[in-house]
Structure formats: structure tokens, C-alpha cells
Amino acid sequence: MRAGSPRKGQSSPALLGIGQVLSRLAKEFPDLSNSKLRFLEEQGLVSPRRTQSGYRKFSPEDVERLRIILSMQRDHYLPLKVIRGYLADLDAGQSPALPGGNGRVSTIIPAGRRYSREELIKEAGASASLFNDAISASLVTPSETYTDDSLGVLRSLVALKRCGIEPRHLRGYRATAEREVSLIESALLPISRKDDAGSRARAAELSGEIAGQLDVIRASLVRAALGRLTS
């Protein structure tokens, strides 16, 4: 039995329609769509109940399961086959290590937090001038609120500043990232041309997988270069 299932004698929790699920997860995952949910269901990652009329009904457990899946895709660029294995271990009552992460995690991956400008600067231990320099160097995109990704970038900039590396030294990183996105777009073009929900969801999944593989290659090249510096 999956975690969160009602015990015998307890009333079942209220079930949610697909629109309600999208509304609940929209803040954390603004790109989530009806098509994406259908695709995840087709892949067997989530199994909402069906009414006699065929409408999908999601339990609170289903919503948390979706949060796990979407977080693993967004934050760790994990392919569905890896996520499927992780979920299978959870369903079996195990406490598996998060693939691509550090150590073990709880059954529910915490939702991403949103930060105001002031909160972001405080959490990162940065100065306002460093934050402004990060904006000027296009390393952080100005917004009303900021994500954990922005926090990670700003914390890294704080550490790099101690070593004499300023945001202005990293201006080329934005251009490099945009070139990688163009490469991913080109790779996905055959799928993106198909105007159907399954193809769009598959393209979204593959984009994360390709980005993850590019990260592996980039990290390897940097390590190799560092090895030459210290040899």
C-alpha cells in the first residue's frame, strides 16, 4: 500500500479534478499542463482514479507523487526510467537514495520556495551590490520573486567573490547557456514539429535529459582542465 492511503474505517480524502491539481501545482511548476499530466499517466508514473464518466480524480497522495516526479525532472534532470525505479522503491516501503542527489530523502520532496529580493540576498549571505552585479552580468534574471536556483547561483557568487572572481568575469556563461538551449532545441525539432500532447510532453522530458547529459560532459571537461593545472 502506498504511503498516504486511508486506513480501514477512515473516510477517503477528497479527490481532485485535473484542473484543481493544476491549480495546486501551478506555483511550483508553472509549465505544468493537462497534456503533461496525461503523459505521466500514460507512462505509468501516476494512476488517478476514473469516474464512471471517465474523468480523472486525483487523491492527495497522487498530488504529492506528481510533486516528486516533477521535482526530480526539474531539479535533477532525471529521465523517466530512473524516476520510475525510484518510485517503485518508495512503493515497496524502501527509503532509496535520491538518484543524482546526496543521501536519502523523505517520501515527499519539499516544494520549491520563492524569495523576495531582500530574502534572497539575506539567505545567500550576499550584499546588495553583489546581487546587482549578478543581474548586470545576466547571471540572475530580475523578477518579483526568486527560486532556489537563483539562491544557489547567488551563494556560488558569494563563494567565488572570496576567491577574487566577480560576476562580471562570468558574463560569457549566459551566452554559453543560450547556445546549449539552441542545441537542445535543434535536437528536439523532429518531435516538436508534431502537434500533439504526447509529443509536447516527450519533448519536455527529453529537454531535461539532454541538459543533464550536457552537464555531465561540461563537468568532465572542467575536471580534466583542472587536472592539467595541478599536474
PDB file of N, CA and C in Angstrom, residues 126-183:
ATOM      1  N   ALA A 126      24.724  37.453   0.768  1.00  0.00           N
ATOM      2  CA  ALA A 126      25.309  38.340  -0.242  1.00  0.00           C
ATOM      3  C   ALA A 126      25.078  39.797   0.139  1.00  0.00           C
ATOM      4  N   SER A 127      25.725  40.661  -0.596  1.00  0.00           N
ATOM      5  CA  SER A 127      25.476  42.097  -0.455  1.00  0.00           C
ATOM      6  C   SER A 127      24.550  42.540  -1.573  1.00  0.00           C
ATOM      7  N   ALA A 128      23.920  43.677  -1.382  1.00  0.00           N
ATOM      8  CA  ALA A 128      23.043  44.207  -2.428  1.00  0.00           C
ATOM      9  C   ALA A 128      23.830  44.505  -3.695  1.00  0.00           C
ATOM     10  N   SER A 129      25.072  44.965  -3.535  1.00  0.00           N
ATOM     11  CA  SER A 129      25.892  45.277  -4.711  1.00  0.00           C
ATOM     12  C   SER A 129      26.232  44.009  -5.497  1.00  0.00           C
ATOM     13  N   LEU A 130      26.503  42.911  -4.787  1.00  0.00           N
ATOM     14  CA  LEU A 130      26.796  41.660  -5.486  1.00  0.00           C
ATOM     15  C   LEU A 130      25.558  41.172  -6.244  1.00  0.00           C
ATOM     16  N   PHE A 131      24.393  41.300  -5.621  1.00  0.00           N
ATOM     17  CA  PHE A 131      23.155  40.918  -6.288  1.00  0.00           C
ATOM     18  C   PHE A 131      22.963  41.750  -7.553  1.00  0.00           C
ATOM     19  N   ASN A 132      23.192  43.064  -7.452  1.00  0.00           N
ATOM     20  CA  ASN A 132      23.036  43.935  -8.614  1.00  0.00           C
ATOM     21  C   ASN A 132      24.042  43.578  -9.705  1.00  0.00           C
ATOM     22  N   ASP A 133      25.250  43.203  -9.302  1.00  0.00           N
ATOM     23  CA  ASP A 133      26.261  42.794 -10.279  1.00  0.00           C
ATOM     24  C   ASP A 133      25.840  41.498 -10.985  1.00  0.00           C
ATOM     25  N   ALA A 134      25.199  40.599 -10.232  1.00  0.00           N
ATOM     26  CA  ALA A 134      24.722  39.346 -10.825  1.00  0.00           C
ATOM     27  C   ALA A 134      23.626  39.625 -11.852  1.00  0.00           C
ATOM     28  N   ILE A 135      22.764  40.591 -11.555  1.00  0.00           N
ATOM     29  CA  ILE A 135      21.726  40.992 -12.508  1.00  0.00           C
ATOM     30  C   ILE A 135      22.380  41.581 -13.760  1.00  0.00           C
ATOM     31  N   SER A 136      23.359  42.463 -13.566  1.00  0.00           N
ATOM     32  CA  SER A 136      24.020  43.131 -14.693  1.00  0.00           C
ATOM     33  C   SER A 136      24.755  42.148 -15.591  1.00  0.00           C
ATOM     34  N   ALA A 137      25.292  41.077 -14.985  1.00  0.00           N
ATOM     35  CA  ALA A 137      26.023  40.071 -15.749  1.00  0.00           C
ATOM     36  C   ALA A 137      25.102  39.005 -16.335  1.00  0.00           C
ATOM     37  N   SER A 138      23.779  39.181 -16.156  1.00  0.00           N
ATOM     38  CA  SER A 138      22.774  38.232 -16.676  1.00  0.00           C
ATOM     39  C   SER A 138      22.919  36.837 -16.065  1.00  0.00           C
ATOM     40  N   LEU A 139      23.431  36.785 -14.838  1.00  0.00           N
ATOM     41  CA  LEU A 139      23.536  35.508 -14.137  1.00  0.00           C
ATOM     42  C   LEU A 139      22.274  35.227 -13.327  1.00  0.00           C
ATOM     43  N   VAL A 140      21.563  36.272 -12.964  1.00  0.00           N
ATOM     44  CA  VAL A 140      20.268  36.177 -12.297  1.00  0.00           C
ATOM     45  C   VAL A 140      19.303  37.075 -13.064  1.00  0.00           C
ATOM     46  N   THR A 141      18.138  36.546 -13.368  1.00  0.00           N
ATOM     47  CA  THR A 141      17.141  37.318 -14.112  1.00  0.00           C
ATOM     48  C   THR A 141      16.268  38.103 -13.133  1.00  0.00           C
ATOM     49  N   PRO A 142      16.164  39.416 -13.307  1.00  0.00           N
ATOM     50  CA  PRO A 142      15.343  40.205 -12.369  1.00  0.00           C
ATOM     51  C   PRO A 142      13.892  39.758 -12.381  1.00  0.00           C
ATOM     52  N   SER A 143      13.304  39.689 -11.200  1.00  0.00           N
ATOM     53  CA  SER A 143      11.936  39.209 -11.060  1.00  0.00           C
ATOM     54  C   SER A 143      11.349  39.729  -9.755  1.00  0.00           C
ATOM     55  N   GLU A 144      10.046  39.577  -9.589  1.00  0.00           N
ATOM     56  CA  GLU A 144       9.418  39.968  -8.324  1.00  0.00           C
ATOM     57  C   GLU A 144       9.779  38.972  -7.226  1.00  0.00           C
ATOM     58  N   THR A 145       9.877  37.682  -7.580  1.00  0.00           N
ATOM     59  CA  THR A 145      10.302  36.646  -6.638  1.00  0.00           C
ATOM     60  C   THR A 145      11.346  35.762  -7.311  1.00  0.00           C
ATOM     61  N   TYR A 146      12.103  35.044  -6.484  1.00  0.00           N
ATOM     62  CA  TYR A 146      13.217  34.244  -6.986  1.00  0.00           C
ATOM     63  C   TYR A 146      13.118  32.815  -6.458  1.00  0.00           C
ATOM     64  N   THR A 147      13.709  31.879  -7.215  1.00  0.00           N
ATOM     65  CA  THR A 147      13.635  30.462  -6.896  1.00  0.00           C
ATOM     66  C   THR A 147      14.886  29.982  -6.173  1.00  0.00           C
ATOM     67  N   ASP A 148      14.869  28.690  -5.820  1.00  0.00           N
ATOM     68  CA  ASP A 148      16.050  28.080  -5.205  1.00  0.00           C
ATOM     69  C   ASP A 148      17.236  28.077  -6.174  1.00  0.00           C
ATOM     70  N   ASP A 149      16.965  28.029  -7.481  1.00  0.00           N
ATOM     71  CA  ASP A 149      18.047  28.130  -8.459  1.00  0.00           C
ATOM     72  C   ASP A 149      18.773  29.458  -8.316  1.00  0.00           C
ATOM     73  N   SER A 150      18.016  30.533  -8.191  1.00  0.00           N
ATOM     74  CA  SER A 150      18.630  31.852  -8.018  1.00  0.00           C
ATOM     75  C   SER A 150      19.428  31.916  -6.726  1.00  0.00           C
ATOM     76  N   LEU A 151      18.908  31.277  -5.676  1.00  0.00           N
ATOM     77  CA  LEU A 151      19.632  31.243  -4.404  1.00  0.00           C
ATOM     78  C   LEU A 151      20.953  30.502  -4.560  1.00  0.00           C
ATOM     79  N   GLY A 152      20.917  29.377  -5.267  1.00  0.00           N
ATOM     80  CA  GLY A 152      22.148  28.618  -5.485  1.00  0.00           C
ATOM     81  C   GLY A 152      23.183  29.412  -6.256  1.00  0.00           C
ATOM     82  N   VAL A 153      22.735  30.134  -7.271  1.00  0.00           N
ATOM     83  CA  VAL A 153      23.653  30.963  -8.062  1.00  0.00           C
ATOM     84  C   VAL A 153      24.270  32.050  -7.196  1.00  0.00           C
ATOM     85  N   LEU A 154      23.440  32.728  -6.426  1.00  0.00           N
ATOM     86  CA  LEU A 154      23.947  33.834  -5.612  1.00  0.00           C
ATOM     87  C   LEU A 154      24.900  33.334  -4.532  1.00  0.00           C
ATOM     88  N   ARG A 155      24.597  32.188  -3.935  1.00  0.00           N
ATOM     89  CA  ARG A 155      25.524  31.617  -2.950  1.00  0.00           C
ATOM     90  C   ARG A 155      26.863  31.284  -3.589  1.00  0.00           C
ATOM     91  N   SER A 156      26.833  30.754  -4.802  1.00  0.00           N
ATOM     92  CA  SER A 156      28.078  30.439  -5.508  1.00  0.00           C
ATOM     93  C   SER A 156      28.861  31.714  -5.808  1.00  0.00           C
ATOM     94  N   LEU A 157      28.160  32.767  -6.161  1.00  0.00           N
ATOM     95  CA  LEU A 157      28.839  34.031  -6.440  1.00  0.00           C
ATOM     96  C   LEU A 157      29.491  34.606  -5.188  1.00  0.00           C
ATOM     97  N   VAL A 158      28.843  34.409  -4.040  1.00  0.00           N
ATOM     98  CA  VAL A 158      29.443  34.841  -2.776  1.00  0.00           C
ATOM     99  C   VAL A 158      30.759  34.107  -2.542  1.00  0.00           C
ATOM    100  N   ALA A 159      30.744  32.790  -2.758  1.00  0.00           N
ATOM    101  CA  ALA A 159      31.958  31.983  -2.560  1.00  0.00           C
ATOM    102  C   ALA A 159      33.035  32.362  -3.574  1.00  0.00           C
ATOM    103  N   LEU A 160      32.636  32.590  -4.818  1.00  0.00           N
ATOM    104  CA  LEU A 160      33.609  32.939  -5.853  1.00  0.00           C
ATOM    105  C   LEU A 160      34.229  34.304  -5.598  1.00  0.00           C
ATOM    106  N   LYS A 161      33.453  35.208  -5.049  1.00  0.00           N
ATOM    107  CA  LYS A 161      33.975  36.553  -4.760  1.00  0.00           C
ATOM    108  C   LYS A 161      35.120  36.483  -3.760  1.00  0.00           C
ATOM    109  N   ARG A 162      35.028  35.531  -2.828  1.00  0.00           N
ATOM    110  CA  ARG A 162      36.115  35.370  -1.853  1.00  0.00           C
ATOM    111  C   ARG A 162      37.418  34.977  -2.536  1.00  0.00           C
ATOM    112  N   CYS A 163      37.286  34.373  -3.717  1.00  0.00           N
ATOM    113  CA  CYS A 163      38.471  33.943  -4.477  1.00  0.00           C
ATOM    114  C   CYS A 163      38.862  34.972  -5.533  1.00  0.00           C
ATOM    115  N   GLY A 164      38.182  36.104  -5.533  1.00  0.00           N
ATOM    116  CA  GLY A 164      38.521  37.161  -6.480  1.00  0.00           C
ATOM    117  C   GLY A 164      37.797  37.079  -7.804  1.00  0.00           C
ATOM    118  N   ILE A 165      36.806  36.196  -7.899  1.00  0.00           N
ATOM    119  CA  ILE A 165      36.035  36.064  -9.145  1.00  0.00           C
ATOM    120  C   ILE A 165      34.735  36.829  -8.994  1.00  0.00           C
ATOM    121  N   GLU A 166      34.555  37.843  -9.831  1.00  0.00           N
ATOM    122  CA  GLU A 166      33.386  38.706  -9.775  1.00  0.00           C
ATOM    123  C   GLU A 166      32.356  38.278 -10.817  1.00  0.00           C
ATOM    124  N   PRO A 167      31.090  38.668 -10.621  1.00  0.00           N
ATOM    125  CA  PRO A 167      30.066  38.355 -11.632  1.00  0.00           C
ATOM    126  C   PRO A 167      30.438  38.818 -13.032  1.00  0.00           C
ATOM    127  N   ARG A 168      31.117  39.957 -13.148  1.00  0.00           N
ATOM    128  CA  ARG A 168      31.480  40.473 -14.470  1.00  0.00           C
ATOM    129  C   ARG A 168      32.413  39.516 -15.209  1.00  0.00           C
ATOM    130  N   HIS A 169      33.155  38.704 -14.452  1.00  0.00           N
ATOM    131  CA  HIS A 169      34.047  37.734 -15.083  1.00  0.00           C
ATOM    132  C   HIS A 169      33.272  36.583 -15.716  1.00  0.00           C
ATOM    133  N   LEU A 170      31.997  36.457 -15.371  1.00  0.00           N
ATOM    134  CA  LEU A 170      31.200  35.315 -15.805  1.00  0.00           C
ATOM    135  C   LEU A 170      30.128  35.695 -16.829  1.00  0.00           C
ATOM    136  N   ARG A 171      30.281  36.865 -17.442  1.00  0.00           N
ATOM    137  CA  ARG A 171      29.279  37.316 -18.404  1.00  0.00           C
ATOM    138  C   ARG A 171      29.086  36.321 -19.546  1.00  0.00           C
ATOM    139  N   GLY A 172      30.143  35.646 -19.936  1.00  0.00           N
ATOM    140  CA  GLY A 172      30.053  34.702 -21.055  1.00  0.00           C
ATOM    141  C   GLY A 172      29.240  33.461 -20.746  1.00  0.00           C
ATOM    142  N   TYR A 173      28.978  33.201 -19.455  1.00  0.00           N
ATOM    143  CA  TYR A 173      28.234  31.993 -19.094  1.00  0.00           C
ATOM    144  C   TYR A 173      26.801  32.029 -19.621  1.00  0.00           C
ATOM    145  N   ARG A 174      26.209  33.216 -19.660  1.00  0.00           N
ATOM    146  CA  ARG A 174      24.843  33.336 -20.174  1.00  0.00           C
ATOM    147  C   ARG A 174      24.795  32.962 -21.646  1.00  0.00           C
ATOM    148  N   ALA A 175      25.780  33.446 -22.408  1.00  0.00           N
ATOM    149  CA  ALA A 175      25.831  33.127 -23.829  1.00  0.00           C
ATOM    150  C   ALA A 175      26.049  31.636 -24.043  1.00  0.00           C
ATOM    151  N   THR A 176      26.874  31.027 -23.183  1.00  0.00           N
ATOM    152  CA  THR A 176      27.104  29.585 -23.288  1.00  0.00           C
ATOM    153  C   THR A 176      25.822  28.805 -23.028  1.00  0.00           C
ATOM    154  N   ALA A 177      25.078  29.243 -22.016  1.00  0.00           N
ATOM    155  CA  ALA A 177      23.811  28.569 -21.696  1.00  0.00           C
ATOM    156  C   ALA A 177      22.821  28.690 -22.850  1.00  0.00           C
ATOM    157  N   GLU A 178      22.777  29.862 -23.470  1.00  0.00           N
ATOM    158  CA  GLU A 178      21.847  30.064 -24.584  1.00  0.00           C
ATOM    159  C   GLU A 178      22.239  29.214 -25.790  1.00  0.00           C
ATOM    160  N   ARG A 179      23.552  29.025 -25.992  1.00  0.00           N
ATOM    161  CA  ARG A 179      23.989  28.146 -27.081  1.00  0.00           C
ATOM    162  C   ARG A 179      23.566  26.707 -26.813  1.00  0.00           C
ATOM    163  N   GLU A 180      23.633  26.284 -25.552  1.00  0.00           N
ATOM    164  CA  GLU A 180      23.200  24.930 -25.207  1.00  0.00           C
ATOM    165  C   GLU A 180      21.700  24.765 -25.440  1.00  0.00           C
ATOM    166  N   VAL A 181      20.935  25.791 -25.085  1.00  0.00           N
ATOM    167  CA  VAL A 181      19.490  25.730 -25.311  1.00  0.00           C
ATOM    168  C   VAL A 181      19.190  25.614 -26.805  1.00  0.00           C
ATOM    169  N   SER A 182      19.933  26.358 -27.626  1.00  0.00           N
ATOM    170  CA  SER A 182      19.743  26.271 -29.082  1.00  0.00           C
ATOM    171  C   SER A 182      20.062  24.867 -29.582  1.00  0.00           C
ATOM    172  N   LEU A 183      21.098  24.251 -29.004  1.00  0.00           N
ATOM    173  CA  LEU A 183      21.456  22.886 -29.375  1.00  0.00           C
ATOM    174  C   LEU A 183      20.342  21.910 -29.011  1.00  0.00           C
TER     175      LEU A 183
END
